[in-house]
Coordinates of C-alpha atoms in Angstrom, one line a residue:
Chain A
M1 CA 49.7 -0.4 15.6
S2 CA 50.3 -3.3 13.3
E3 CA 47.3 -5.0 14.8
F4 CA 45.2 -2.0 14.2
L5 CA 45.8 -2.0 10.5
S6 CA 45.7 -5.8 10.0
K7 CA 43.2 -7.4 7.7
K8 CA 41.3 -8.8 10.5
S9 CA 40.6 -5.5 12.2
L10 CA 39.7 -3.9 8.9
K11 CA 37.1 -6.6 8.4
L12 CA 35.7 -5.8 11.9
L13 CA 35.1 -2.3 10.6
T14 CA 33.8 -3.0 7.1
D15 CA 31.8 -6.2 7.7
P16 CA 28.9 -4.4 9.5
L17 CA 28.7 -1.9 6.6
N18 CA 27.5 -4.5 4.1
D19 CA 27.7 -8.2 4.7
N20 CA 26.6 -8.1 8.3
N21 CA 24.8 -4.8 8.6
P22 CA 22.9 -4.5 11.9
I23 CA 19.7 -3.1 10.3
T24 CA 19.4 -4.7 6.8
V25 CA 20.9 -8.1 7.6
Q26 CA 20.4 -8.7 11.3
V27 CA 17.3 -6.5 11.3
L28 CA 18.1 -4.9 14.7
G29 CA 17.4 -1.4 15.8
I30 CA 14.5 -1.0 13.4
C31 CA 12.3 1.1 15.8
S32 CA 14.7 4.0 16.0
A33 CA 15.4 3.7 12.3
L34 CA 11.7 4.5 11.8
A35 CA 11.4 7.2 14.4
V36 CA 14.3 9.5 13.8
T37 CA 14.6 9.5 10.0
V38 CA 12.1 12.1 9.1
K39 CA 15.0 14.6 8.7
V40 CA 18.6 14.0 7.9
E41 CA 20.2 16.0 10.7
P42 CA 18.6 14.0 13.6
A43 CA 19.5 10.8 11.8
I44 CA 23.2 11.8 11.6
V45 CA 23.3 12.8 15.2
M46 CA 21.5 9.6 16.2
G47 CA 23.9 7.6 14.2
I48 CA 26.9 9.2 15.8
S49 CA 25.4 8.8 19.3
V50 CA 24.8 5.1 18.8
M51 CA 28.2 4.7 17.3
V52 CA 29.9 6.3 20.4
V53 CA 27.8 4.3 22.8
T54 CA 28.4 1.0 21.1
A55 CA 32.1 1.6 20.8
M56 CA 32.6 2.7 24.3
A57 CA 30.3 0.1 25.8
N58 CA 32.1 -2.6 23.8
L59 CA 35.5 -1.3 25.0
I60 CA 34.5 -1.1 28.7
V61 CA 32.7 -4.5 28.8
S62 CA 35.6 -6.1 27.0
L63 CA 38.0 -4.6 29.6
L64 CA 35.9 -6.0 32.4
R65 CA 35.0 -9.2 30.7
N66 CA 37.1 -11.5 32.9
S67 CA 35.8 -10.0 36.1
I68 CA 32.0 -9.7 35.3
P69 CA 30.2 -12.6 37.0
D70 CA 28.3 -14.5 34.3
R71 CA 25.0 -14.6 36.1
I72 CA 24.6 -10.8 36.5
R73 CA 26.4 -9.8 33.2
I74 CA 23.2 -8.3 31.7
I75 CA 22.7 -6.0 34.6
V76 CA 26.4 -4.9 34.5
Q77 CA 26.1 -4.3 30.8
L78 CA 23.0 -2.3 31.2
V79 CA 24.6 -0.1 33.9
I80 CA 27.5 0.6 31.6
V81 CA 25.3 1.4 28.6
A82 CA 22.9 3.5 30.7
A83 CA 25.8 5.6 32.0
L84 CA 27.1 6.2 28.5
V85 CA 23.7 7.1 27.2
I86 CA 23.2 9.7 29.9
I87 CA 26.6 11.2 29.1
V88 CA 25.7 11.4 25.4
D89 CA 22.3 12.8 26.2
Q90 CA 23.8 15.5 28.4
V91 CA 26.4 16.4 25.8
L92 CA 23.7 16.7 23.1
K93 CA 21.6 18.9 25.4
A94 CA 24.6 21.1 26.0
Y95 CA 25.9 21.4 22.5
A96 CA 23.1 20.6 20.1
Y97 CA 20.0 21.5 21.9
D98 CA 17.6 21.7 18.9
V99 CA 18.5 18.3 17.6
S100 CA 18.3 16.8 21.1
K101 CA 14.8 18.2 21.3
Q102 CA 13.9 16.6 18.0
L103 CA 15.3 13.3 19.0
S104 CA 13.4 13.5 22.3
V105 CA 13.1 10.1 24.1
F106 CA 15.0 8.3 21.4
V107 CA 18.4 9.2 22.8
G108 CA 17.4 7.7 26.1
L109 CA 16.0 4.7 24.3
I110 CA 19.5 3.9 22.9
I111 CA 19.8 1.9 26.1
T112 CA 17.3 -0.6 24.7
N113 CA 18.8 -0.6 21.2
C114 CA 19.2 -4.2 20.3
I115 CA 22.4 -3.6 18.4
I116 CA 24.3 -2.5 21.5
M117 CA 23.2 -5.4 23.6
G118 CA 23.8 -7.7 20.7
R119 CA 27.3 -6.6 20.2
L120 CA 28.1 -6.8 23.9
E121 CA 26.8 -10.3 24.2
A122 CA 28.1 -11.6 20.9
F123 CA 31.4 -9.9 20.7
A124 CA 32.7 -7.8 23.6
L125 CA 32.4 -10.6 26.2
A126 CA 34.7 -12.9 24.2
N127 CA 37.2 -10.5 22.5
K128 CA 40.0 -8.2 23.4
P129 CA 39.4 -4.5 24.0
G130 CA 41.0 -3.3 20.8
A131 CA 39.0 -5.6 18.5
S132 CA 35.8 -4.9 20.5
F133 CA 36.2 -1.1 20.1
L134 CA 36.6 -1.5 16.4
D135 CA 33.6 -3.8 16.2
G136 CA 31.6 -1.2 18.1
I137 CA 32.7 1.6 15.7
G138 CA 31.9 -0.7 12.7
N139 CA 28.4 -1.6 13.8
G140 CA 27.6 2.0 14.8
L141 CA 28.7 3.0 11.3
G142 CA 26.6 0.4 9.7
Y143 CA 23.6 1.6 11.6
A144 CA 24.4 5.2 10.9
V145 CA 24.8 4.7 7.1
I146 CA 21.4 3.0 6.8
L147 CA 19.8 5.6 9.0
I148 CA 21.2 8.4 6.8
I149 CA 20.1 6.7 3.6
I150 CA 16.5 6.3 4.9
A151 CA 16.5 9.9 6.1
V152 CA 17.7 11.3 2.8
I153 CA 15.0 9.5 0.9
R154 CA 12.3 10.5 3.4
E155 CA 13.2 14.1 3.7
L156 CA 13.9 14.6 0.0
F157 CA 10.5 13.2 -1.1
G158 CA 8.5 14.1 2.0
A159 CA 9.6 17.7 2.5
G160 CA 11.7 18.5 -0.5
T161 CA 14.6 19.6 1.7
I162 CA 17.8 18.1 3.1
T163 CA 18.8 19.3 6.6
L164 CA 22.5 19.0 7.4
P165 CA 24.2 19.9 10.6
G166 CA 25.8 23.3 10.4
L167 CA 24.2 24.1 7.0
G168 CA 20.5 24.2 8.1
E169 CA 17.7 23.4 5.7
L170 CA 18.6 23.2 2.1
H171 CA 15.8 23.3 -0.4
V172 CA 16.9 20.6 -2.8
V173 CA 13.7 20.4 -4.9
P174 CA 13.6 23.6 -6.9
Q175 CA 10.6 25.9 -6.7
A176 CA 10.0 25.4 -10.5
F177 CA 9.0 21.8 -9.7
Y178 CA 6.3 23.0 -7.4
D179 CA 5.1 25.6 -9.9
F180 CA 4.6 22.8 -12.3
G181 CA 2.4 21.0 -9.9
Y182 CA 4.8 18.7 -8.1
K183 CA 3.8 18.0 -4.5
N184 CA 5.6 16.6 -1.5
N185 CA 4.6 13.0 -0.7
G186 CA 2.9 13.0 2.7
L187 CA 3.1 9.2 3.0
V188 CA 6.9 9.3 3.1
I189 CA 6.8 11.3 6.4
L190 CA 4.7 8.5 8.0
P191 CA 6.5 5.6 9.8
P192 CA 5.0 2.9 7.5
M193 CA 6.9 4.3 4.5
A194 CA 10.1 4.2 6.5
L195 CA 9.6 0.5 7.0
I196 CA 9.0 0.1 3.2
V197 CA 12.2 2.1 2.5
V198 CA 14.1 -0.3 4.8
G199 CA 12.6 -3.1 2.9
L200 CA 13.6 -1.6 -0.5
I201 CA 17.2 -1.1 0.8
I202 CA 17.3 -4.8 1.8
W203 CA 15.9 -5.7 -1.6
F204 CA 18.6 -3.6 -3.3
Q205 CA 21.4 -4.9 -1.1
R206 CA 20.5 -8.5 -1.7
A207 CA 20.2 -8.0 -5.4
K208 CA 23.8 -6.6 -5.4
N209 CA 25.3 -8.9 -2.8
K210 CA 24.5 -12.5 -3.7
G211 CA 26.2 -13.9 -0.6
L212 CA 23.3 -12.7 1.5
I213 CA 20.7 -14.8 -0.3
E214 CA 19.9 -17.9 1.8
S215 CA 20.2 -21.2 0.1
K216 CA 16.9 -23.0 -0.2
Chain B
M1 CA -7.7 -17.1 -37.3
K2 CA -5.8 -19.9 -39.1
A3 CA -3.4 -17.4 -40.6
L4 CA -2.8 -15.9 -37.2
R5 CA -2.1 -19.4 -35.8
K6 CA 0.3 -20.1 -38.6
L7 CA 2.1 -16.8 -38.0
L8 CA 2.5 -17.5 -34.3
D9 CA 3.7 -21.1 -35.0
N10 CA 6.3 -19.7 -37.3
I11 CA 7.6 -17.3 -34.6
K12 CA 7.4 -19.7 -31.8
P13 CA 10.7 -21.7 -32.3
H14 CA 12.7 -18.4 -32.4
V15 CA 11.5 -17.2 -29.0
E16 CA 11.4 -20.6 -27.2
K17 CA 14.3 -21.8 -25.0
G18 CA 17.4 -22.0 -27.1
G19 CA 16.0 -19.8 -29.8
K20 CA 17.6 -16.6 -31.0
F21 CA 15.1 -14.3 -29.2
H22 CA 14.4 -16.4 -26.2
Y23 CA 14.4 -13.4 -23.9
L24 CA 11.2 -12.2 -25.7
Y25 CA 9.3 -15.3 -24.8
S26 CA 7.1 -13.8 -22.1
G27 CA 6.0 -11.1 -24.5
F28 CA 5.2 -13.6 -27.2
D29 CA 3.4 -15.8 -24.7
A30 CA 1.2 -12.8 -23.7
V31 CA 0.2 -12.3 -27.3
E32 CA -0.4 -15.9 -28.0
T33 CA -2.6 -16.6 -25.0
L34 CA -4.6 -13.5 -25.8
F35 CA -5.8 -15.1 -29.0
F36 CA -5.7 -18.8 -28.3
V37 CA -6.4 -20.9 -25.2
P38 CA -3.1 -22.3 -24.1
N39 CA -2.7 -26.0 -25.0
T40 CA -0.8 -26.8 -21.8
V41 CA -2.4 -29.7 -19.9
A42 CA -2.3 -30.2 -16.1
K43 CA 0.1 -33.1 -15.6
K44 CA -0.9 -34.0 -12.0
G45 CA -4.4 -34.4 -10.8
A46 CA -6.4 -31.3 -11.4
H47 CA -9.2 -30.6 -8.9
I48 CA -11.2 -28.2 -10.9
R49 CA -11.8 -28.6 -14.7
D50 CA -13.0 -25.4 -16.3
A51 CA -12.6 -23.9 -19.7
I52 CA -11.9 -20.4 -18.3
D53 CA -8.4 -19.3 -17.5
L54 CA -7.0 -16.3 -15.8
K55 CA -7.0 -14.1 -18.9
R56 CA -10.6 -14.8 -19.6
T57 CA -11.6 -14.3 -16.0
M58 CA -9.9 -10.9 -15.9
F59 CA -11.6 -9.8 -19.1
I60 CA -15.0 -10.6 -17.8
V61 CA -14.3 -8.4 -14.8
V62 CA -13.2 -5.6 -17.1
I63 CA -16.4 -6.1 -19.1
A64 CA -18.4 -5.9 -15.9
L65 CA -16.7 -2.6 -15.2
I66 CA -17.7 -1.0 -18.4
P67 CA -21.2 0.2 -17.3
A68 CA -19.6 2.0 -14.4
L69 CA -17.0 3.4 -16.6
L70 CA -19.5 4.7 -19.2
F71 CA -21.6 6.2 -16.5
G72 CA -18.6 7.8 -14.9
M73 CA -17.6 9.4 -18.2
W74 CA -21.1 10.9 -18.5
N75 CA -21.1 12.0 -14.9
I76 CA -17.7 13.8 -15.3
G77 CA -19.2 16.0 -18.0
H78 CA -22.5 16.3 -16.2
Q79 CA -20.9 17.6 -13.0
H80 CA -18.5 19.9 -14.9
F81 CA -21.3 21.6 -16.9
L82 CA -23.4 21.9 -13.7
S83 CA -20.5 23.6 -11.9
I84 CA -20.1 26.2 -14.6
G85 CA -23.8 26.6 -15.1
E86 CA -24.1 25.5 -18.7
T87 CA -26.2 22.9 -20.4
E88 CA -24.8 20.6 -22.9
T89 CA -26.2 17.8 -25.1
F90 CA -26.0 14.2 -23.9
M91 CA -23.3 13.3 -26.5
G92 CA -21.3 16.5 -25.7
T93 CA -21.4 15.7 -22.0
F94 CA -20.3 12.1 -22.6
L95 CA -17.5 13.1 -25.0
F96 CA -16.2 15.7 -22.5
G97 CA -15.9 13.0 -19.9
L98 CA -14.4 10.5 -22.3
L99 CA -11.6 12.9 -23.2
K100 CA -10.9 13.7 -19.5
M101 CA -11.0 10.0 -18.6
L102 CA -8.8 8.6 -21.4
P103 CA -5.5 10.0 -20.1
L104 CA -6.1 8.5 -16.6
I105 CA -6.7 5.1 -18.2
I106 CA -3.7 5.3 -20.5
V107 CA -1.4 6.3 -17.7
S108 CA -2.7 3.6 -15.4
Y109 CA -2.3 0.8 -18.0
G110 CA 0.9 2.2 -19.4
V111 CA 2.8 2.4 -16.1
G112 CA 1.2 -0.8 -14.7
L113 CA 1.7 -3.1 -17.7
G114 CA 5.1 -1.7 -18.4
L115 CA 6.2 -2.6 -14.9
E116 CA 4.5 -6.0 -15.1
I117 CA 6.3 -6.9 -18.3
L118 CA 9.6 -5.6 -16.9
F119 CA 9.3 -7.9 -13.9
A120 CA 8.1 -10.9 -15.9
Q121 CA 11.0 -10.6 -18.4
N122 CA 13.5 -10.2 -15.5
R123 CA 12.2 -13.2 -13.7
G124 CA 11.4 -15.4 -16.7
H125 CA 7.7 -15.5 -15.8
E126 CA 4.8 -15.3 -18.2
V127 CA 3.2 -11.8 -18.4
N128 CA 0.2 -12.0 -16.1
E129 CA -3.2 -10.6 -16.8
G130 CA -3.7 -9.6 -13.2
F131 CA -3.2 -5.9 -14.0
F132 CA -5.9 -5.7 -16.6
V133 CA -8.5 -5.4 -13.8
S134 CA -6.4 -3.3 -11.4
G135 CA -5.5 -0.9 -14.3
M136 CA -9.1 -0.3 -15.0
L137 CA -10.1 -0.1 -11.3
I138 CA -7.5 2.5 -10.4
P139 CA -8.8 5.3 -12.7
L140 CA -12.4 4.5 -11.6
I141 CA -11.7 5.1 -7.9
V142 CA -9.8 8.4 -8.0
P143 CA -11.2 11.9 -8.3
I144 CA -11.2 13.2 -11.9
D145 CA -8.8 16.0 -11.2
T146 CA -6.0 13.8 -9.9
P147 CA -2.8 14.8 -11.7
L148 CA -1.5 12.1 -14.0
W149 CA 1.9 11.9 -12.4
M150 CA 0.3 11.1 -9.1
V151 CA -1.7 8.3 -10.7
G152 CA 1.5 7.0 -12.3
I153 CA 3.4 6.9 -9.0
A154 CA 0.5 5.3 -7.2
V155 CA 0.2 2.6 -9.9
A156 CA 4.0 2.0 -9.6
F157 CA 3.7 1.7 -5.8
A158 CA 0.8 -0.7 -6.0
V159 CA 2.4 -2.9 -8.6
I160 CA 5.9 -3.0 -7.0
I161 CA 5.2 -2.9 -3.3
G162 CA 1.7 -4.3 -3.4
K163 CA 2.2 -7.2 -5.8
E164 CA 5.7 -7.9 -7.2
V165 CA 7.5 -8.0 -3.9
F166 CA 5.1 -10.7 -2.8
G167 CA 5.7 -12.7 -6.0
G168 CA 3.3 -11.3 -8.6
T169 CA -0.3 -11.9 -9.5
G170 CA -2.1 -14.2 -7.1
M171 CA 0.4 -13.7 -4.3
N172 CA -0.6 -10.2 -3.1
I173 CA -2.0 -9.7 0.4
W174 CA -3.9 -6.5 -0.5
N175 CA -6.0 -5.5 -3.4
P176 CA -3.5 -3.6 -5.6
A177 CA -6.1 -1.0 -6.9
L178 CA -7.1 -0.1 -3.3
L179 CA -3.4 0.1 -2.3
A180 CA -2.9 2.6 -5.1
R181 CA -5.9 4.6 -3.8
A182 CA -4.6 4.4 -0.2
F183 CA -1.2 5.6 -1.3
L184 CA -2.8 8.6 -3.0
F185 CA -5.0 9.3 0.0
F186 CA -2.1 9.4 2.5
A187 CA 0.5 10.9 0.2
Y188 CA -1.5 13.7 -1.4
P189 CA -4.5 14.3 0.9
S190 CA -5.2 17.7 -0.5
D191 CA -5.8 16.2 -4.0
M192 CA -7.8 13.3 -2.7
S193 CA -10.4 14.9 -0.4
G194 CA -12.3 18.1 0.1
D195 CA -15.1 19.7 -1.9
K196 CA -13.4 20.7 -5.1
V197 CA -11.5 17.7 -6.4
W198 CA -14.5 15.7 -7.5
V199 CA -15.6 17.9 -10.3
E200 CA -13.4 18.5 -13.3
G201 CA -11.7 21.9 -13.3
M202 CA -13.6 23.1 -10.2
S203 CA -10.4 24.0 -8.3
H204 CA -9.5 26.5 -11.0
L205 CA -12.9 28.0 -11.3
D206 CA -13.2 31.7 -10.3
K207 CA -17.0 31.5 -9.9
V208 CA -19.1 28.4 -9.4
A209 CA -22.6 28.4 -10.7
D210 CA -25.3 29.4 -8.1
G211 CA -26.4 26.7 -5.8
F212 CA -23.7 24.2 -7.0
S213 CA -21.5 22.5 -4.5
G214 CA -18.8 20.0 -5.4
A215 CA -19.2 18.2 -2.0
T216 CA -20.0 14.5 -2.1
P217 CA -23.0 13.2 -0.2
L218 CA -20.7 11.7 2.4
A219 CA -19.0 15.1 2.9
V220 CA -22.4 16.7 3.2
M221 CA -23.3 14.2 5.8
A222 CA -20.0 14.6 7.7
A223 CA -20.4 18.4 7.7
E224 CA -24.0 18.2 8.9
A225 CA -23.2 15.7 11.6
G226 CA -23.5 18.4 14.3
D227 CA -26.8 20.1 13.5
K228 CA -30.3 18.9 13.2
V229 CA -31.6 20.7 10.1
S230 CA -31.7 17.8 7.6
T231 CA -34.5 15.4 7.2
F232 CA -34.1 12.3 5.1
A233 CA -37.5 12.2 3.4
N234 CA -36.0 13.6 0.2
G235 CA -32.5 12.2 0.2
I236 CA -29.4 14.0 1.2
G237 CA -28.8 17.7 0.5
N238 CA -29.8 18.5 -3.1
W239 CA -30.0 14.9 -4.1
S240 CA -33.1 12.8 -4.0
V241 CA -33.0 9.1 -3.4
I242 CA -33.4 8.6 -7.1
D243 CA -30.3 10.7 -7.8
L244 CA -28.4 8.7 -5.3
V245 CA -29.4 5.5 -7.0
I246 CA -28.7 6.8 -10.5
G247 CA -25.4 8.3 -9.3
S248 CA -25.5 11.8 -10.7
Y249 CA -23.6 13.4 -7.8
P250 CA -19.9 14.3 -7.4
G251 CA -17.6 11.5 -6.4
S252 CA -14.8 9.2 -7.6
I253 CA -15.3 8.4 -11.3
G254 CA -16.8 5.0 -11.2
E255 CA -18.3 4.8 -7.7
T256 CA -21.4 6.9 -7.9
S257 CA -24.0 4.9 -9.9
V258 CA -25.6 2.0 -8.1
I259 CA -27.4 1.0 -11.3
A260 CA -24.2 0.7 -13.4
I261 CA -22.4 -1.1 -10.6
G262 CA -25.5 -3.4 -10.3
I263 CA -25.2 -4.4 -14.0
G264 CA -21.6 -5.2 -13.4
A265 CA -22.5 -7.2 -10.3
L266 CA -25.0 -9.2 -12.3
I267 CA -22.4 -10.0 -14.9
L268 CA -19.9 -11.1 -12.2
L269 CA -22.5 -13.2 -10.4
F270 CA -24.0 -14.8 -13.6
T271 CA -20.5 -15.9 -14.8
G272 CA -19.7 -17.1 -11.3
I273 CA -16.5 -15.0 -11.1
A274 CA -17.3 -13.0 -8.0
S275 CA -18.5 -14.7 -4.8
W276 CA -22.1 -13.9 -4.0
K277 CA -21.3 -14.7 -0.4
V278 CA -18.8 -11.9 0.0
M279 CA -21.0 -9.4 -2.0
F280 CA -24.1 -10.3 0.0
S281 CA -22.5 -10.2 3.4
V282 CA -20.8 -6.8 2.7
F283 CA -24.2 -5.3 2.1
A284 CA -25.6 -7.1 5.1
G285 CA -22.8 -5.8 7.3
G286 CA -23.2 -2.2 6.1
L287 CA -27.0 -2.3 6.5
G288 CA -26.7 -4.0 9.9
M289 CA -24.3 -1.4 11.2
G290 CA -26.4 1.4 9.8
L291 CA -29.5 0.0 11.6
L292 CA -27.6 -0.3 14.8
F293 CA -26.5 3.3 14.5
N294 CA -30.2 4.3 13.9
V295 CA -31.2 2.6 17.1
V296 CA -28.6 4.1 19.3
A297 CA -28.3 7.5 17.6
P298 CA -28.5 10.5 20.0
E299 CA -30.8 13.2 18.7
S300 CA -27.8 15.5 18.0
N301 CA -26.0 13.1 15.7
I302 CA -27.6 13.4 12.3
F303 CA -25.2 11.1 10.6
M304 CA -26.2 8.2 12.9
Q305 CA -29.8 8.9 12.1
M306 CA -29.4 8.6 8.4
P307 CA -31.5 5.7 7.1
A308 CA -29.3 2.6 6.9
Y309 CA -29.8 1.9 3.2
Y310 CA -28.5 5.3 2.3
H311 CA -25.1 4.0 3.3
L312 CA -25.2 1.4 0.5
L313 CA -26.1 4.1 -2.1
I314 CA -23.5 6.8 -1.3
G315 CA -19.7 6.9 -1.6
G316 CA -17.8 3.9 -2.7
F317 CA -19.7 1.3 -0.8
A318 CA -21.4 -0.5 -3.7
F319 CA -18.3 -0.3 -5.9
G320 CA -16.1 -1.6 -3.2
A321 CA -18.5 -4.4 -2.3
V322 CA -18.9 -5.6 -5.9
F323 CA -15.5 -5.1 -7.4
M324 CA -13.0 -4.8 -4.5
A325 CA -14.1 -7.0 -1.7
T326 CA -14.7 -9.9 -4.0
D327 CA -11.1 -9.9 -5.4
P328 CA -10.5 -13.7 -5.2
V329 CA -6.8 -13.3 -4.3
S330 CA -7.1 -11.0 -1.3
A331 CA -10.5 -12.2 0.0
A332 CA -11.1 -15.0 2.4
Q333 CA -11.2 -18.4 0.8
T334 CA -13.3 -20.6 3.0
S335 CA -17.1 -20.5 2.7
K336 CA -17.8 -19.5 6.2
G337 CA -14.8 -17.2 6.1
K338 CA -16.3 -15.3 3.2
Y339 CA -19.4 -14.4 5.3
I340 CA -17.3 -13.2 8.2
Y341 CA -14.9 -11.3 5.9
G342 CA -17.7 -9.6 4.0
F343 CA -19.8 -8.8 7.0
L344 CA -16.9 -7.2 8.8
I345 CA -16.0 -5.1 5.8
G346 CA -19.6 -3.7 5.7
V347 CA -19.6 -3.0 9.5
I348 CA -16.2 -1.3 9.6
A349 CA -16.8 0.8 6.5
V350 CA -19.9 2.3 8.1
L351 CA -18.2 2.6 11.4
I352 CA -15.4 4.6 10.0
R353 CA -17.8 6.8 8.0
V354 CA -19.9 7.7 10.9
V355 CA -17.5 7.8 13.8
N356 CA -14.2 9.0 12.4
P357 CA -14.5 12.6 11.2
A358 CA -11.0 12.4 9.6
Y359 CA -12.0 9.9 7.0
P360 CA -15.3 10.6 5.2
E361 CA -15.1 7.3 3.3
G362 CA -14.4 4.1 5.1
M363 CA -14.7 1.5 2.4
M364 CA -11.1 1.7 1.3
L365 CA -9.7 1.3 4.7
S366 CA -12.1 -1.3 5.8
I367 CA -11.4 -3.6 2.8
L368 CA -7.7 -3.2 3.2
L369 CA -8.0 -4.0 6.9
L370 CA -10.0 -7.2 6.2
N371 CA -7.6 -8.2 3.4
T372 CA -5.0 -8.3 6.1
F373 CA -7.1 -10.4 8.3
A374 CA -8.5 -12.7 5.6
P375 CA -5.8 -15.4 6.1
L376 CA -6.4 -15.4 9.8
I377 CA -10.2 -15.8 9.4
D378 CA -9.6 -18.7 7.0
F379 CA -7.2 -20.2 9.5
Y380 CA -9.7 -20.2 12.4
V381 CA -12.5 -21.5 10.1
I382 CA -10.4 -24.4 9.1
Q383 CA -9.2 -25.1 12.6
G384 CA -12.8 -25.0 13.8
N385 CA -13.8 -27.5 11.1
I386 CA -10.9 -29.8 12.1
K387 CA -12.0 -29.7 15.7
K388 CA -15.6 -30.4 14.8
R389 CA -14.6 -33.4 12.8
L390 CA -12.2 -34.7 15.4
K391 CA -15.0 -34.6 17.9
R392 CA -17.2 -36.6 15.6
V393 CA -14.5 -39.3 15.3
K394 CA -14.3 -39.7 19.1
V395 CA -18.0 -40.1 19.5
T396 CA -18.3 -42.9 17.0
A397 CA -15.1 -44.7 18.0

């Protein structure tokens, strides 16, 4: 337990949230960030799914790391990730059918999410199971946080609502605004704007976190 | 003038580096260079010696826009009074348009210049004049009924995402004014297209005057694309060819009059600010594509049969060709590249108009597309030139 709470493990969890965020710093997993962020609910579900898959895959690969032959390690990793993704997909279909419908192929495409392969290759193959699991949770969280920020911005300005799991669609922009002539922004719904929002988040993050600015 | 110089000289030490109000320097510099040509001298070898600087260049473009602006103001009133079936004196018509137009211009300049100054102060740059032209172009290319807050957001988007993130004036990939227009077009399509937005107040009218339609010539053509009723001997719909040239038809504020745009084009060409190569090849491209459509047009497609030169008269074609495509920052730089760039703009604009029913006007998208490709065109022109010269070396050696 002492290892679990040590500074080092804490860093594994918090580092991907800011200094080493998979989306805004490593620029991985952009495709799904553009695709599933039109509404907040799918973004949350997608974030949790990726977090579960990353953490479990990291754990399993780390446990097997000494017995996986180096030359076929990618195939082994893919089999593990694919199995986990199928489990997640089935669970979503069973317990959150509507969201699973909205996410459509993007749950299946978690297999190809660069973040997962990246963490397996860069971390799980060389570290102990406990640390690998935490690293997976941290990176999944970092991914989910950015996804949710993008989704909130897009849904708020694009549809005037916020959809939360269990609460349904909340009309955040009051009707009085629309009566005054306010209109929802159709561009925010389109994928290009999601990319611009990612760019703005990167801009904001770098303005706050000077350590990220490359030296010339 | 001397008193002014003296006043500025008195203020200068206070705002320069080390002075009490040094953070106000970029603002002071903006005012100073407005009245006096800066006395900074190029320290390294300058390639081009010219008395004109960015500020003066930009002002000439704004002057070139004035005919289109004045005509646009008159046309706002003209279309409005036509739609309610009243007649009004020339001055009354013009004043009506002026009052409707002013808020758009004020919002565009206010938001745009405000953001520019904010960024310049923050980064310690000089305030740039780049926005003087964009800020005038944006009100000219939107429908008159566009809500002011939409214009404000679009201007902010164009200045921040289109220009400042790339490093400010002169570094942008796309024409900022067109980016604002594209933003409006995709964000608020219901306020940017249709038959009612082009005429002031028409969307609130209960009853429109008999025989009046707010549709633009392009919309009329797009609607008629299926049937074979129209002949082109007398122009399009209710408008004769003369009307199309003068520009007294519904459309974005500055884009309708070929004559007013032509005066602007002459000013730009005479002062050498816009490239005649780009301007000429845009028209050539549009005309060529129109002629091609005329040749291959099936009998059922009336839009393809439309005489090719009509394409140059209607919609934003002339305005885009003269004021947008020639933007020196986002256009191709090489001489051969300018021909290719301009020609493709004309071709794609007409192609989008005729073939894609979702976008009645193709000029905006085609210029933005070619803005994106301009560096690539330049790259291949330069590479081609290098190859040609290398060959020459081998032959003589």
